Amino acid sequence: MTRREAHAPERFVPVREGGLAGVRVLLGVSGGIAAYKGAELVRRLRDAGAEVRVVLTENAARFVTALTFQALSGHPVRTSLWDESAEAAMGHIELARWADEVVIAPASADLLARLAQGQADDLLTTLCLATAAPVSVAPAMNQQMWAHAATQANATLLRSRGVNVFGPASGGQACGEFGAGRLLEADEIVSLLQARRGPRELAGARVLVSAGPTYEDIDPVRFIGNRSSGRMGFAVAEAAARAGAEVVLVAGPVALATPVGVERIDVRSAREMHEAVLARAKSADVFIAAAAVGDFRPRDIAVHKLKKASRDSGLELSLVQNPDILADVAALEPRPFVVGFAAETEQVEAHARAKLERKRLDLIAANEVGAGLGFESADNALLLLWPDGREALERAGKVELACALVSRIAALRAARASA
Ligand code: C5P
């Protein structure tokens, strides 16, 4: 089971110059110490080519001034629903219609709660109800407030309604605590927005992803597992869904939220994962095996908890091999585009290329595990290898890497289709 919390910092492709050219962004800033970072975000959005108008909540205006945001956005800033002259210039409904994107950064716990409730008790929440534009929120708050069941339920509800929740990141907080609740960096928010609006490279493709560890039961209370957090596979599923694919995610035991728009099937053992994947693999266009499947399982599962026979007695477990899900999918005829992962501790490229050939894969994503990389970390670095090429992806967030992997898969499939 993962030892970190589920909300890894997200990062996406580097901000493209002009990546938001002509996009009209309504930036909402709610009340919190991170409100000052909203000023930097206005700059970054404009650098990316967006036109920005800013709405401050009443509490945000206690932390930052409208004047700052007016100077940076080049437009008057609105804070109230009841400002007659502002309503005369551009009424709130016009403003809601004007926006191509609504972004709220920082989004406080209170703001998330009010959005989840569908309240319209100030200008910003009213705009969120009145707009047809996609709404994205970048939460920022004390880590305890973010972890609170009420806030988590609100975030889940908002996600289920299609609101994009960007972050939050983990790290040191203004209150002196450490944990998840930091506002993403301005560049990260811009790149997430850009990626969301970016090309839909896998539109219409059916993508099957395996993720997480497997647990092989020994008896009713014990199992053999591994340290996979499932984050890489979940990030791949999320990236594929954002690229327009229809995604089915077969997940081992992990405590991660299902990415928006992804169908999830929970399994426990390698054999359950094998069955769930093989049942769907023939009708998939792409299979991405990101799971860390246990190679062995106990020959028998004890019906009752195993007891120690005496103080110094040992226990011998007899293990048998699990099926190789990836190899079995690669042997199907017809078969999807097959992508494997290879976690290696040394000679990464040589071992991964051997695996690519041995398992007859179309692509393999290799990574070095250990030294703060790989299984349990939020960051990773990947080396992509395919029969006649390679691409090294530098250390980055798993979502960013997953996007690059998805782009490579799309490019290789496109090249194959046109060959
Ligand atoms: O051979 P190795 O376990 O290193 O291969 C790793 C790749 O094979 C990963 O993509 C993993 O998901 C997949 N695999 C599998 N079923 C297994 C073992 C590994 O699908 N039983």
PDB file of N, CA and C and ligand atoms in Angstrom, residues 210 270 287 289-295 322-327 339-344 355 358-359, ligand 1:
ATOM      1  N   SER A 210      -2.912  -1.343 -16.946  1.00  0.00           N
ATOM      2  CA  SER A 210      -2.828  -2.034 -15.650  1.00  0.00           C
ATOM      3  C   SER A 210      -1.959  -1.181 -14.734  1.00  0.00           C
ATOM      4  N   ALA A 270      -2.463 -11.263  -8.942  1.00  0.00           N
ATOM      5  CA  ALA A 270      -2.016 -11.291 -10.336  1.00  0.00           C
ATOM      6  C   ALA A 270      -3.005 -12.069 -11.200  1.00  0.00           C
ATOM      7  N   PHE A 287      -2.565  -1.489 -25.084  1.00  0.00           N
ATOM      8  CA  PHE A 287      -2.463  -2.008 -23.710  1.00  0.00           C
ATOM      9  C   PHE A 287      -1.185  -1.475 -23.096  1.00  0.00           C
ATOM     10  N   ALA A 289       1.030  -1.809 -19.770  1.00  0.00           N
ATOM     11  CA  ALA A 289       1.187  -2.613 -18.547  1.00  0.00           C
ATOM     12  C   ALA A 289       2.074  -1.862 -17.560  1.00  0.00           C
ATOM     13  N   ALA A 290       1.439  -1.027 -16.747  1.00  0.00           N
ATOM     14  CA  ALA A 290       2.212  -0.255 -15.761  1.00  0.00           C
ATOM     15  C   ALA A 290       2.198  -0.932 -14.398  1.00  0.00           C
ATOM     16  N   ALA A 291       1.463  -2.030 -14.266  1.00  0.00           N
ATOM     17  CA  ALA A 291       1.369  -2.689 -12.954  1.00  0.00           C
ATOM     18  C   ALA A 291       2.678  -3.372 -12.593  1.00  0.00           C
ATOM     19  N   ALA A 292       2.942  -3.425 -11.303  1.00  0.00           N
ATOM     20  CA  ALA A 292       4.073  -4.216 -10.790  1.00  0.00           C
ATOM     21  C   ALA A 292       3.471  -5.542 -10.333  1.00  0.00           C
ATOM     22  N   VAL A 293       3.399  -6.464 -11.262  1.00  0.00           N
ATOM     23  CA  VAL A 293       2.709  -7.730 -10.988  1.00  0.00           C
ATOM     24  C   VAL A 293       3.650  -8.653 -10.214  1.00  0.00           C
ATOM     25  N   GLY A 294       3.129  -9.240  -9.157  1.00  0.00           N
ATOM     26  CA  GLY A 294       3.944 -10.196  -8.393  1.00  0.00           C
ATOM     27  C   GLY A 294       4.278 -11.398  -9.267  1.00  0.00           C
ATOM     28  N   ASP A 295       5.544 -11.782  -9.289  1.00  0.00           N
ATOM     29  CA  ASP A 295       5.928 -12.913 -10.137  1.00  0.00           C
ATOM     30  C   ASP A 295       5.511 -14.248  -9.538  1.00  0.00           C
ATOM     31  N   ASN A 322       3.287 -16.748 -11.297  1.00  0.00           N
ATOM     32  CA  ASN A 322       2.063 -16.143 -11.814  1.00  0.00           C
ATOM     33  C   ASN A 322       2.135 -16.052 -13.335  1.00  0.00           C
ATOM     34  N   PRO A 323       0.963 -15.957 -13.989  1.00  0.00           N
ATOM     35  CA  PRO A 323       0.993 -15.763 -15.443  1.00  0.00           C
ATOM     36  C   PRO A 323       1.596 -14.406 -15.778  1.00  0.00           C
ATOM     37  N   ASP A 324       2.264 -14.294 -16.924  1.00  0.00           N
ATOM     38  CA  ASP A 324       2.803 -13.009 -17.383  1.00  0.00           C
ATOM     39  C   ASP A 324       1.734 -12.345 -18.242  1.00  0.00           C
ATOM     40  N   ILE A 325       1.096 -11.350 -17.664  1.00  0.00           N
ATOM     41  CA  ILE A 325      -0.050 -10.702 -18.318  1.00  0.00           C
ATOM     42  C   ILE A 325       0.397 -10.059 -19.623  1.00  0.00           C
ATOM     43  N   LEU A 326       1.506  -9.348 -19.540  1.00  0.00           N
ATOM     44  CA  LEU A 326       2.020  -8.608 -20.697  1.00  0.00           C
ATOM     45  C   LEU A 326       2.349  -9.563 -21.851  1.00  0.00           C
ATOM     46  N   ALA A 327       3.054 -10.646 -21.540  1.00  0.00           N
ATOM     47  CA  ALA A 327       3.433 -11.606 -22.587  1.00  0.00           C
ATOM     48  C   ALA A 327       2.188 -12.243 -23.184  1.00  0.00           C
ATOM     49  N   VAL A 339       2.491  -1.964 -24.710  1.00  0.00           N
ATOM     50  CA  VAL A 339       3.516  -1.161 -24.035  1.00  0.00           C
ATOM     51  C   VAL A 339       3.830  -1.778 -22.676  1.00  0.00           C
ATOM     52  N   GLY A 340       5.096  -2.050 -22.425  1.00  0.00           N
ATOM     53  CA  GLY A 340       5.496  -2.596 -21.127  1.00  0.00           C
ATOM     54  C   GLY A 340       6.329  -1.604 -20.352  1.00  0.00           C
ATOM     55  N   PHE A 341       6.494  -1.872 -19.090  1.00  0.00           N
ATOM     56  CA  PHE A 341       7.389  -1.084 -18.237  1.00  0.00           C
ATOM     57  C   PHE A 341       8.515  -1.999 -17.766  1.00  0.00           C
ATOM     58  N   ALA A 342       9.648  -1.440 -17.529  1.00  0.00           N
ATOM     59  CA  ALA A 342      10.756  -2.231 -16.997  1.00  0.00           C
ATOM     60  C   ALA A 342      11.415  -1.436 -15.883  1.00  0.00           C
ATOM     61  N   ALA A 343      11.294  -1.939 -14.672  1.00  0.00           N
ATOM     62  CA  ALA A 343      11.981  -1.309 -13.537  1.00  0.00           C
ATOM     63  C   ALA A 343      13.307  -2.043 -13.360  1.00  0.00           C
ATOM     64  N   GLU A 344      14.396  -1.322 -13.537  1.00  0.00           N
ATOM     65  CA  GLU A 344      15.706  -1.968 -13.483  1.00  0.00           C
ATOM     66  C   GLU A 344      16.573  -1.279 -12.432  1.00  0.00           C
ATOM     67  N   LYS A 355      14.185  -7.002 -22.963  1.00  0.00           N
ATOM     68  CA  LYS A 355      12.789  -7.308 -22.586  1.00  0.00           C
ATOM     69  C   LYS A 355      11.825  -6.943 -23.708  1.00  0.00           C
ATOM     70  N   ARG A 358      12.258  -9.800 -26.150  1.00  0.00           N
ATOM     71  CA  ARG A 358      11.797 -11.096 -25.640  1.00  0.00           C
ATOM     72  C   ARG A 358      10.287 -11.157 -25.530  1.00  0.00           C
ATOM     73  N   LYS A 359       9.688 -10.046 -25.074  1.00  0.00           N
ATOM     74  CA  LYS A 359       8.226 -10.055 -24.879  1.00  0.00           C
ATOM     75  C   LYS A 359       7.489  -9.563 -26.123  1.00  0.00           C
TER      76      LYS A 359
HETATM   77  O1  C5P B   1       9.586  -9.184 -16.686  1.00  0.00           O
HETATM   78  P1  C5P B   1       9.222  -8.006 -15.857  1.00  0.00           P
HETATM   79  O2  C5P B   1       8.352  -8.349 -14.686  1.00  0.00           O
HETATM   80  O3  C5P B   1      10.367  -7.113 -15.489  1.00  0.00           O
HETATM   81  O4  C5P B   1       8.334  -7.119 -16.858  1.00  0.00           O
HETATM   82  C1  C5P B   1       7.738  -5.955 -16.456  1.00  0.00           C
HETATM   83  C2  C5P B   1       6.576  -5.668 -17.356  1.00  0.00           C
HETATM   84  O5  C5P B   1       5.780  -6.839 -17.503  1.00  0.00           O
HETATM   85  C3  C5P B   1       5.651  -4.624 -16.780  1.00  0.00           C
HETATM   86  O6  C5P B   1       5.068  -3.918 -17.861  1.00  0.00           O
HETATM   87  C4  C5P B   1       4.609  -5.454 -16.037  1.00  0.00           C
HETATM   88  O7  C5P B   1       3.379  -4.786 -15.946  1.00  0.00           O
HETATM   89  C5  C5P B   1       4.501  -6.664 -16.913  1.00  0.00           C
HETATM   90  N1  C5P B   1       4.198  -7.916 -16.209  1.00  0.00           N
HETATM   91  C6  C5P B   1       2.973  -8.514 -16.364  1.00  0.00           C
HETATM   92  N2  C5P B   1       2.711  -9.690 -15.732  1.00  0.00           N
HETATM   93  C7  C5P B   1       3.629 -10.289 -14.952  1.00  0.00           C
HETATM   94  C8  C5P B   1       4.885  -9.692 -14.774  1.00  0.00           C
HETATM   95  C9  C5P B   1       5.144  -8.495 -15.411  1.00  0.00           C
HETATM   96  O8  C5P B   1       2.135  -7.965 -17.078  1.00  0.00           O
HETATM   97  N3  C5P B   1       3.346 -11.432 -14.343  1.00  0.00           N
END
